[in-house]
PDB file of C-alpha atoms in Angstrom:
ATOM      1  CA  MET T  97       0.115  45.091  43.755  1.00  0.00           C
ATOM      2  CA  LEU T  98      -3.734  44.630  43.848  1.00  0.00           C
ATOM      3  CA  ASP T  99      -3.739  45.944  47.491  1.00  0.00           C
ATOM      4  CA  ALA T 100      -2.053  49.156  46.326  1.00  0.00           C
ATOM      5  CA  TYR T 101      -4.355  49.633  43.452  1.00  0.00           C
ATOM      6  CA  LYS T 102      -7.280  49.122  45.870  1.00  0.00           C
ATOM      7  CA  ASN T 103      -5.947  51.714  48.157  1.00  0.00           C
ATOM      8  CA  PHE T 104      -5.962  54.283  45.072  1.00  0.00           C
ATOM      9  CA  GLU T 105      -9.468  53.441  44.340  1.00  0.00           C
ATOM     10  CA  THR T 106     -10.347  53.983  47.966  1.00  0.00           C
ATOM     11  CA  LEU T 107      -8.431  57.366  48.289  1.00  0.00           C
ATOM     12  CA  ILE T 108      -9.728  58.639  44.923  1.00  0.00           C
ATOM     13  CA  PRO T 109     -13.070  56.972  44.366  1.00  0.00           C
ATOM     14  CA  SER T 110     -15.065  57.386  41.194  1.00  0.00           C
ATOM     15  CA  PRO T 111     -18.640  58.796  41.685  1.00  0.00           C
ATOM     16  CA  LYS T 112     -19.890  55.840  39.733  1.00  0.00           C
ATOM     17  CA  GLY T 113     -18.189  53.515  41.913  1.00  0.00           C
ATOM     18  CA  ALA T 114     -15.856  51.739  39.387  1.00  0.00           C
ATOM     19  CA  GLY T 115     -12.257  52.634  39.515  1.00  0.00           C
ATOM     20  CA  ALA T 116     -10.772  55.810  40.786  1.00  0.00           C
ATOM     21  CA  GLU T 117     -12.342  59.402  39.610  1.00  0.00           C
ATOM     22  CA  HIS T 118      -9.564  60.290  36.958  1.00  0.00           C
ATOM     23  CA  LYS T 119      -9.505  57.823  34.248  1.00  0.00           C
ATOM     24  CA  GLY T 120      -6.136  59.203  33.074  1.00  0.00           C
ATOM     25  CA  GLU T 121      -4.575  59.010  36.245  1.00  0.00           C
ATOM     26  CA  ASP T 122      -6.268  55.744  36.759  1.00  0.00           C
ATOM     27  CA  GLY T 123      -4.455  54.289  33.893  1.00  0.00           C
ATOM     28  CA  ARG T 124      -1.236  55.824  34.749  1.00  0.00           C
ATOM     29  CA  PHE T 125      -1.280  54.609  38.258  1.00  0.00           C
ATOM     30  CA  VAL T 126      -1.935  51.021  36.851  1.00  0.00           C
ATOM     31  CA  GLU T 127       1.082  51.305  34.366  1.00  0.00           C
ATOM     32  CA  ASN T 128       3.232  52.575  37.116  1.00  0.00           C
ATOM     33  CA  LEU T 129       2.282  49.616  39.323  1.00  0.00           C
ATOM     34  CA  ILE T 130       3.295  47.188  36.666  1.00  0.00           C
ATOM     35  CA  ARG T 131       6.552  48.983  35.928  1.00  0.00           C
ATOM     36  CA  SER T 132       7.460  48.878  39.574  1.00  0.00           C
ATOM     37  CA  PHE T 133       6.769  45.300  40.042  1.00  0.00           C
ATOM     38  CA  LEU T 134       8.790  44.232  37.061  1.00  0.00           C
ATOM     39  CA  SER T 135      11.663  46.390  38.013  1.00  0.00           C
ATOM     40  CA  LYS T 136      11.879  44.571  41.237  1.00  0.00           C
ATOM     41  CA  TYR T 137      12.627  41.222  39.546  1.00  0.00           C
ATOM     42  CA  LEU T 138      14.584  41.981  36.241  1.00  0.00           C
ATOM     43  CA  PRO T 139      18.291  41.857  35.704  1.00  0.00           C
ATOM     44  CA  LYS T 140      19.531  45.598  36.238  1.00  0.00           C
ATOM     45  CA  GLU T 141      20.731  45.722  32.579  1.00  0.00           C
ATOM     46  CA  LEU T 142      16.964  45.812  31.810  1.00  0.00           C
ATOM     47  CA  GLU T 143      15.254  49.124  32.288  1.00  0.00           C
ATOM     48  CA  VAL T 144      11.541  49.335  32.470  1.00  0.00           C
ATOM     49  CA  LEU T 145      10.622  52.354  30.342  1.00  0.00           C
ATOM     50  CA  THR T 146       7.976  53.983  28.113  1.00  0.00           C
ATOM     51  CA  GLY T 147       8.197  55.697  24.827  1.00  0.00           C
ATOM     52  CA  PHE T 148       8.885  54.982  21.295  1.00  0.00           C
ATOM     53  CA  ILE T 149      10.959  52.750  18.929  1.00  0.00           C
ATOM     54  CA  VAL T 150      12.670  54.202  16.068  1.00  0.00           C
ATOM     55  CA  ARG T 151      13.964  51.865  13.241  1.00  0.00           C
ATOM     56  CA  PRO T 152      16.356  53.938  11.156  1.00  0.00           C
ATOM     57  CA  ALA T 153      17.446  53.101   7.643  1.00  0.00           C
ATOM     58  CA  VAL T 154      21.130  52.726   8.550  1.00  0.00           C
ATOM     59  CA  LYS T 155      23.544  49.704   8.709  1.00  0.00           C
ATOM     60  CA  VAL T 156      23.367  47.329  11.518  1.00  0.00           C
ATOM     61  CA  GLY T 157      26.010  44.875  12.711  1.00  0.00           C
ATOM     62  CA  LYS T 158      29.064  44.700  10.636  1.00  0.00           C
ATOM     63  CA  ASN T 159      27.987  44.333   7.270  1.00  0.00           C
ATOM     64  CA  ASP T 160      24.437  44.117   7.097  1.00  0.00           C
ATOM     65  CA  LYS T 161      23.217  46.809   4.770  1.00  0.00           C
ATOM     66  CA  SER T 162      19.737  45.307   4.328  1.00  0.00           C
ATOM     67  CA  ARG T 163      17.960  48.732   5.350  1.00  0.00           C
ATOM     68  CA  ARG T 164      19.954  50.784   3.192  1.00  0.00           C
ATOM     69  CA  ASN T 165      17.055  51.383   0.683  1.00  0.00           C
ATOM     70  CA  GLU T 166      14.372  51.528   3.324  1.00  0.00           C
ATOM     71  CA  ASN T 167      12.986  54.699   5.133  1.00  0.00           C
ATOM     72  CA  ASP T 168      12.918  55.576   8.861  1.00  0.00           C
ATOM     73  CA  HIS T 169       9.977  54.057  10.830  1.00  0.00           C
ATOM     74  CA  HIS T 170       8.788  54.701  14.434  1.00  0.00           C
ATOM     75  CA  SER T 171       6.382  53.147  16.641  1.00  0.00           C
ATOM     76  CA  THR T 172       3.187  54.505  18.221  1.00  0.00           C
ATOM     77  CA  GLN T 173       3.673  55.395  21.784  1.00  0.00           C
ATOM     78  CA  LEU T 174       4.188  52.301  23.787  1.00  0.00           C
ATOM     79  CA  ASP T 175       3.112  51.989  27.503  1.00  0.00           C
ATOM     80  CA  ILE T 176       5.971  49.800  28.546  1.00  0.00           C
ATOM     81  CA  VAL T 177       9.122  49.108  26.736  1.00  0.00           C
ATOM     82  CA  ILE T 178      11.636  46.743  28.595  1.00  0.00           C
ATOM     83  CA  TYR T 179      15.157  47.636  27.083  1.00  0.00           C
ATOM     84  CA  ASN T 180      18.685  46.484  27.439  1.00  0.00           C
ATOM     85  CA  SER T 181      20.369  49.806  27.981  1.00  0.00           C
ATOM     86  CA  ALA T 182      23.465  48.278  29.254  1.00  0.00           C
ATOM     87  CA  HIS T 183      24.350  47.031  25.643  1.00  0.00           C
ATOM     88  CA  TYR T 184      22.302  49.337  23.503  1.00  0.00           C
ATOM     89  CA  PRO T 185      22.273  53.186  23.168  1.00  0.00           C
ATOM     90  CA  VAL T 186      19.260  55.618  23.453  1.00  0.00           C
ATOM     91  CA  PHE T 187      18.320  58.130  21.126  1.00  0.00           C
ATOM     92  CA  LEU T 188      16.532  60.394  23.482  1.00  0.00           C
ATOM     93  CA  ARG T 189      15.599  60.209  27.195  1.00  0.00           C
ATOM     94  CA  SER T 190      13.548  62.178  29.483  1.00  0.00           C
ATOM     95  CA  ASN T 191      13.321  60.528  32.754  1.00  0.00           C
ATOM     96  CA  ASP T 192      11.578  57.149  32.049  1.00  0.00           C
ATOM     97  CA  THR T 193      10.515  58.306  28.687  1.00  0.00           C
ATOM     98  CA  VAL T 194      12.797  57.328  25.754  1.00  0.00           C
ATOM     99  CA  ILE T 195      13.203  56.852  22.231  1.00  0.00           C
ATOM    100  CA  VAL T 196      15.236  53.871  21.421  1.00  0.00           C
ATOM    101  CA  PRO T 197      16.421  51.701  18.509  1.00  0.00           C
ATOM    102  CA  PRO T 198      14.716  48.195  18.001  1.00  0.00           C
ATOM    103  CA  GLU T 199      17.948  45.951  18.813  1.00  0.00           C
ATOM    104  CA  GLY T 200      17.670  46.552  22.586  1.00  0.00           C
ATOM    105  CA  VAL T 201      13.975  45.930  22.988  1.00  0.00           C
ATOM    106  CA  ILE T 202      13.360  42.736  25.034  1.00  0.00           C
ATOM    107  CA  CYS T 203       9.583  43.241  25.897  1.00  0.00           C
ATOM    108  CA  ILE T 204       6.800  45.558  24.759  1.00  0.00           C
ATOM    109  CA  ILE T 205       3.604  45.705  26.977  1.00  0.00           C
ATOM    110  CA  SER T 206       0.329  47.509  26.466  1.00  0.00           C
ATOM    111  CA  VAL T 207      -1.391  48.219  29.786  1.00  0.00           C
ATOM    112  CA  LYS T 208      -5.042  48.823  30.167  1.00  0.00           C
ATOM    113  CA  LYS T 209      -6.969  49.458  33.514  1.00  0.00           C
ATOM    114  CA  THR T 210      -9.905  47.881  32.402  1.00  0.00           C
ATOM    115  CA  LEU T 211     -10.012  45.476  29.262  1.00  0.00           C
ATOM    116  CA  ASN T 212     -12.813  46.399  26.558  1.00  0.00           C
ATOM    117  CA  PRO T 213     -13.816  44.617  23.412  1.00  0.00           C
ATOM    118  CA  LYS T 214     -12.232  47.391  21.121  1.00  0.00           C
ATOM    119  CA  ASP T 215      -8.980  47.202  22.839  1.00  0.00           C
ATOM    120  CA  ILE T 216      -8.450  43.488  21.667  1.00  0.00           C
ATOM    121  CA  LYS T 217      -7.650  44.216  17.987  1.00  0.00           C
ATOM    122  CA  ASP T 218      -6.466  47.746  18.335  1.00  0.00           C
ATOM    123  CA  GLU T 219      -3.827  46.818  21.064  1.00  0.00           C
ATOM    124  CA  LEU T 220      -2.745  43.668  19.354  1.00  0.00           C
ATOM    125  CA  TYR T 221      -2.349  45.658  16.132  1.00  0.00           C
ATOM    126  CA  ALA T 222      -0.074  48.146  17.600  1.00  0.00           C
ATOM    127  CA  LEU T 223       2.129  45.405  19.293  1.00  0.00           C
ATOM    128  CA  LYS T 224       2.167  43.711  16.042  1.00  0.00           C
ATOM    129  CA  GLU T 225       3.553  46.655  14.106  1.00  0.00           C
ATOM    130  CA  ALA T 226       6.136  47.556  16.930  1.00  0.00           C
ATOM    131  CA  SER T 227       7.172  44.044  16.830  1.00  0.00           C
ATOM    132  CA  LYS T 228       7.995  44.485  13.035  1.00  0.00           C
ATOM    133  CA  LEU T 229      10.136  47.214  13.537  1.00  0.00           C
ATOM    134  CA  CYS T 230      12.328  45.077  15.775  1.00  0.00           C
ATOM    135  CA  ARG T 231      12.886  42.243  13.180  1.00  0.00           C
ATOM    136  CA  SER T 232      16.382  40.998  12.833  1.00  0.00           C
ATOM    137  CA  ASN T 233      18.241  38.501  10.707  1.00  0.00           C
ATOM    138  CA  SER T 234      19.893  37.366  14.132  1.00  0.00           C
ATOM    139  CA  LEU T 235      17.940  38.160  17.072  1.00  0.00           C
ATOM    140  CA  ARG T 236      14.773  36.649  18.484  1.00  0.00           C
ATOM    141  CA  GLY T 237      11.992  39.279  18.689  1.00  0.00           C
ATOM    142  CA  PRO T 238      10.546  40.807  21.837  1.00  0.00           C
ATOM    143  CA  TYR T 239       8.150  39.284  24.062  1.00  0.00           C
ATOM    144  CA  LEU T 240       4.513  41.062  23.487  1.00  0.00           C
ATOM    145  CA  ALA T 241       1.963  41.251  26.313  1.00  0.00           C
ATOM    146  CA  LEU T 242      -1.479  43.109  26.887  1.00  0.00           C
ATOM    147  CA  VAL T 243      -2.299  43.329  30.631  1.00  0.00           C
ATOM    148  CA  SER T 244      -5.133  44.916  32.480  1.00  0.00           C
ATOM    149  CA  MET T 245      -6.397  44.868  35.933  1.00  0.00           C
ATOM    150  CA  ASP T 246      -9.873  43.983  35.015  1.00  0.00           C
ATOM    151  CA  ASN T 247     -12.217  43.391  32.067  1.00  0.00           C
ATOM    152  CA  ASN T 248     -15.510  44.401  30.740  1.00  0.00           C
ATOM    153  CA  ILE T 249     -15.718  41.854  28.147  1.00  0.00           C
ATOM    154  CA  ILE T 250     -16.886  39.154  30.296  1.00  0.00           C
ATOM    155  CA  ARG T 251     -19.977  41.294  30.744  1.00  0.00           C
ATOM    156  CA  LYS T 252     -20.755  42.276  27.064  1.00  0.00           C
ATOM    157  CA  ARG T 253     -19.295  39.014  25.670  1.00  0.00           C
ATOM    158  CA  PRO T 254     -20.496  35.926  27.758  1.00  0.00           C
ATOM    159  CA  GLU T 255     -18.396  33.604  25.541  1.00  0.00           C
ATOM    160  CA  THR T 256     -15.287  35.801  26.396  1.00  0.00           C
ATOM    161  CA  ILE T 257     -12.105  33.631  25.696  1.00  0.00           C
ATOM    162  CA  ASP T 258     -13.508  32.048  22.453  1.00  0.00           C
ATOM    163  CA  TRP T 259     -14.362  35.700  21.297  1.00  0.00           C
ATOM    164  CA  ILE T 260     -10.840  36.951  22.217  1.00  0.00           C
ATOM    165  CA  PHE T 261      -9.366  33.905  20.383  1.00  0.00           C
ATOM    166  CA  LYS T 262     -11.495  34.580  17.230  1.00  0.00           C
ATOM    167  CA  ASN T 263     -10.580  38.118  17.103  1.00  0.00           C
ATOM    168  CA  MET T 264      -6.855  37.356  17.665  1.00  0.00           C
ATOM    169  CA  LYS T 265      -6.983  34.950  14.972  1.00  0.00           C
ATOM    170  CA  SER T 266      -8.662  37.094  12.407  1.00  0.00           C
ATOM    171  CA  LEU T 267      -6.346  39.896  12.857  1.00  0.00           C
ATOM    172  CA  TYR T 268      -3.222  37.573  12.459  1.00  0.00           C
ATOM    173  CA  ASP T 269      -4.723  35.681   9.585  1.00  0.00           C
ATOM    174  CA  ALA T 270      -5.385  38.722   7.472  1.00  0.00           C
ATOM    175  CA  ASP T 271      -1.396  39.648   7.826  1.00  0.00           C
ATOM    176  CA  ASP T 272       0.635  38.126   5.044  1.00  0.00           C
ATOM    177  CA  ASP T 273       3.918  39.357   6.638  1.00  0.00           C
ATOM    178  CA  LEU T 274       3.241  37.847   9.927  1.00  0.00           C
ATOM    179  CA  ALA T 275       6.031  36.549  11.912  1.00  0.00           C
ATOM    180  CA  PHE T 276       5.747  34.240  14.917  1.00  0.00           C
ATOM    181  CA  ASP T 277       7.146  36.759  17.058  1.00  0.00           C
ATOM    182  CA  ASP T 278       4.658  39.416  15.943  1.00  0.00           C
ATOM    183  CA  MET T 279       1.877  37.500  17.781  1.00  0.00           C
ATOM    184  CA  ILE T 280       0.855  38.291  21.386  1.00  0.00           C
ATOM    185  CA  GLY T 281       2.734  36.273  24.044  1.00  0.00           C
ATOM    186  CA  TYR T 282       0.297  36.975  26.880  1.00  0.00           C
ATOM    187  CA  ILE T 283      -3.033  38.746  27.278  1.00  0.00           C
ATOM    188  CA  GLY T 284      -4.839  38.885  30.418  1.00  0.00           C
ATOM    189  CA  ALA T 285      -7.055  40.395  33.017  1.00  0.00           C
ATOM    190  CA  VAL T 286      -4.928  40.009  36.311  1.00  0.00           C
ATOM    191  CA  LYS T 287      -7.968  39.241  38.647  1.00  0.00           C
ATOM    192  CA  HIS T 288      -9.609  36.695  36.269  1.00  0.00           C
ATOM    193  CA  TRP T 289      -7.742  35.032  33.480  1.00  0.00           C
ATOM    194  CA  GLY T 290      -4.684  34.807  31.076  1.00  0.00           C
ATOM    195  CA  ILE T 291      -4.059  33.697  27.611  1.00  0.00           C
ATOM    196  CA  LEU T 292      -0.585  32.118  26.927  1.00  0.00           C
ATOM    197  CA  LYS T 293       1.298  31.578  23.612  1.00  0.00           C
ATOM    198  CA  LYS T 294       3.425  28.297  23.832  1.00  0.00           C
ATOM    199  CA  ARG T 295       6.882  28.465  22.091  1.00  0.00           C
ATOM    200  CA  PRO T 296       6.840  26.233  19.061  1.00  0.00           C
ATOM    201  CA  ASN T 297       9.118  23.132  18.345  1.00  0.00           C
ATOM    202  CA  LYS T 298      11.425  22.794  15.279  1.00  0.00           C
ATOM    203  CA  LYS T 299       8.915  20.639  13.618  1.00  0.00           C
ATOM    204  CA  ASN T 300       6.222  23.380  13.419  1.00  0.00           C
ATOM    205  CA  PRO T 301       7.879  26.634  13.882  1.00  0.00           C
ATOM    206  CA  LYS T 302       5.253  28.767  12.561  1.00  0.00           C
ATOM    207  CA  GLU T 303       2.555  27.314  14.849  1.00  0.00           C
ATOM    208  CA  ALA T 304       1.424  29.598  17.864  1.00  0.00           C
ATOM    209  CA  ARG T 305      -0.565  27.226  20.295  1.00  0.00           C
ATOM    210  CA  TYR T 306      -2.530  29.562  22.803  1.00  0.00           C
ATOM    211  CA  VAL T 307      -3.824  28.074  26.105  1.00  0.00           C
ATOM    212  CA  MET T 308      -5.949  29.740  28.767  1.00  0.00           C
ATOM    213  CA  PHE T 309      -5.671  29.908  32.693  1.00  0.00           C
ATOM    214  CA  LYS T 310      -8.486  30.971  34.936  1.00  0.00           C
ATOM    215  CA  HIS T 311      -7.119  32.661  38.183  1.00  0.00           C
ATOM    216  CA  ASP T 312      -8.214  31.587  41.435  1.00  0.00           C
ATOM    217  CA  TYR T 313      -8.552  34.999  43.041  1.00  0.00           C
ATOM    218  CA  ASN T 314      -7.351  33.887  46.459  1.00  0.00           C
ATOM    219  CA  THR T 315      -4.509  31.784  45.453  1.00  0.00           C
ATOM    220  CA  GLU T 316      -3.521  32.400  41.942  1.00  0.00           C
ATOM    221  CA  ASN T 317      -3.131  36.356  41.677  1.00  0.00           C
ATOM    222  CA  HIS T 318       0.775  35.745  41.009  1.00  0.00           C
ATOM    223  CA  LEU T 319       0.147  33.866  37.697  1.00  0.00           C
ATOM    224  CA  TRP T 320       0.092  37.172  35.579  1.00  0.00           C
ATOM    225  CA  LEU T 321       3.541  38.076  36.850  1.00  0.00           C
ATOM    226  CA  GLN T 322       4.897  34.659  36.526  1.00  0.00           C
ATOM    227  CA  PHE T 323       3.950  34.480  32.755  1.00  0.00           C
ATOM    228  CA  LEU T 324       5.502  37.969  32.140  1.00  0.00           C
ATOM    229  CA  LEU T 325       8.659  37.260  33.811  1.00  0.00           C
ATOM    230  CA  THR T 326       9.150  33.897  31.979  1.00  0.00           C
ATOM    231  CA  GLY T 327       8.473  35.524  28.779  1.00  0.00           C
ATOM    232  CA  ILE T 328      10.909  38.447  29.280  1.00  0.00           C
ATOM    233  CA  LEU T 329      13.513  36.244  30.618  1.00  0.00           C
ATOM    234  CA  SER T 330      13.085  33.811  27.701  1.00  0.00           C
ATOM    235  CA  VAL T 331      13.945  36.526  25.342  1.00  0.00           C
ATOM    236  CA  TYR T 332      16.579  38.214  27.224  1.00  0.00           C
ATOM    237  CA  TYR T 333      18.396  34.973  27.844  1.00  0.00           C
ATOM    238  CA  ASP T 334      17.926  33.443  24.464  1.00  0.00           C
ATOM    239  CA  ASN T 335      20.955  32.293  22.697  1.00  0.00           C
ATOM    240  CA  SER T 336      20.323  34.694  19.858  1.00  0.00           C
ATOM    241  CA  ARG T 337      21.118  37.651  22.527  1.00  0.00           C
ATOM    242  CA  THR T 338      23.552  36.049  25.048  1.00  0.00           C
ATOM    243  CA  ASN T 339      25.628  33.094  26.094  1.00  0.00           C
ATOM    244  CA  ILE T 340      24.606  33.524  29.634  1.00  0.00           C
ATOM    245  CA  THR T 341      22.794  30.600  31.098  1.00  0.00           C
ATOM    246  CA  ARG T 342      19.162  31.233  31.974  1.00  0.00           C
ATOM    247  CA  PRO T 343      18.392  30.994  35.681  1.00  0.00           C
ATOM    248  CA  GLY T 344      15.523  28.857  37.071  1.00  0.00           C
ATOM    249  CA  PHE T 345      13.666  31.759  38.433  1.00  0.00           C
ATOM    250  CA  THR T 346      10.203  31.353  37.601  1.00  0.00           C
ATOM    251  CA  SER T 347       8.360  28.084  38.517  1.00  0.00           C
ATOM    252  CA  PHE T 348       4.842  26.661  39.110  1.00  0.00           C
ATOM    253  CA  PRO T 349       5.456  23.863  41.774  1.00  0.00           C
ATOM    254  CA  SER T 350       1.974  22.759  42.054  1.00  0.00           C
ATOM    255  CA  GLY T 351       2.274  21.207  38.504  1.00  0.00           C
ATOM    256  CA  ARG T 352      -0.488  23.693  37.385  1.00  0.00           C
ATOM    257  CA  ASN T 353      -1.810  22.760  33.948  1.00  0.00           C
ATOM    258  CA  TYR T 354      -3.835  25.220  31.722  1.00  0.00           C
ATOM    259  CA  ASP T 355      -7.596  25.111  31.873  1.00  0.00           C
ATOM    260  CA  ARG T 356      -8.311  25.223  27.968  1.00  0.00           C
ATOM    261  CA  GLU T 357      -6.426  24.981  24.634  1.00  0.00           C
ATOM    262  CA  LEU T 358      -7.845  27.587  22.464  1.00  0.00           C
ATOM    263  CA  GLY T 359      -6.259  26.799  19.248  1.00  0.00           C
ATOM    264  CA  ILE T 360      -3.447  27.432  16.891  1.00  0.00           C
ATOM    265  CA  ILE T 361      -2.553  30.533  14.657  1.00  0.00           C
ATOM    266  CA  THR T 362      -0.097  29.942  11.877  1.00  0.00           C
ATOM    267  CA  ALA T 363       2.532  32.563  11.112  1.00  0.00           C
ATOM    268  CA  LYS T 364       3.781  33.244   7.754  1.00  0.00           C
ATOM    269  CA  ILE T 365       7.495  33.552   9.166  1.00  0.00           C
ATOM    270  CA  PRO T 366       8.675  31.067  11.570  1.00  0.00           C
ATOM    271  CA  ALA T 367      10.098  31.396  14.996  1.00  0.00           C
ATOM    272  CA  LYS T 368      13.847  31.595  15.589  1.00  0.00           C
ATOM    273  CA  ILE T 369      14.445  28.691  17.680  1.00  0.00           C
ATOM    274  CA  THR T 370      18.051  28.621  18.978  1.00  0.00           C
ATOM    275  CA  ASP T 371      17.659  26.653  22.167  1.00  0.00           C
TER     276      ASP T 371
END
C-alpha cells in the first residue's frame, strides 16, 4: 500500500514537495487504498463503504420500543463504514456511498493523509458521536479508528504521544455519557507509530487502557493493518453478534510487546463483555 501511494505522489507531485498536488485527490486516494486493502481480507458479508449512519426513532428487535419517544438522528459523513450488508438492510446506496441503520455497523474509520494536531479532538469527537448512534442493549459497539499515512504532530509537538493521549483523555473525561465503545480503538500514522486500546476485563469493564507501538519502518509496516483487522474481527465475531467461532487470522509471531503504556481512561458506561 505504501508503494502504491509513493507512486501516486511521484506521478502527481506537489510543487512544495510534500504529497501529491491536489489535496482532495490525495486524501481520497489514501481512503481508497485503505478500503481496498481491508476488502481483501474481511469476510464477504462485510462491505467497506463510505457515507452516513441514520438512527431512526423506530422499534428495533421484537419488542424494544426504547426509541419510541426519540427523534431521528444521523452522523456526519464518515470516511469508511464497514457494514454487515448480508444481515442488515441499506436505506440508500449510490455505488459505495450509503446511508445505513446503526445495527449493522461493525467499524468506523476516519482517514487522514497527514495527521495534524487539530485532527485529534475533531476526528475523535465525530467518531464518538457516531458510536453513540450505534448503541444497543444487546450488541457490542463498532470498532473506531483514526488512520493516517503520515503526521505533522511530531514536528509541532516533540512530546507527540503524551500530547495525543492528554487530548484524548480531556475529550473523553468531559463526556458524562461516555461508553467504553465510544472511545477510539486505534489511532496511528502508518509509517511511524500506533496507539491501541486494550479490551477490559470483567473486573474493570469501564477502564480503557491505551498502549503505544513504534513502527520499525523496514519490518513493521504491517502493524497498522494487523491492529485494524484484529479490532474489526473482534466486533464481527463477538458473541453478541454471532455464534460463529472467530478464526485465528491475525497474529504477532515475534511476541512483539508494546513500547509504552500511556494510561487509562475510564468510561461512564462499561463495555459489554460477552467472551
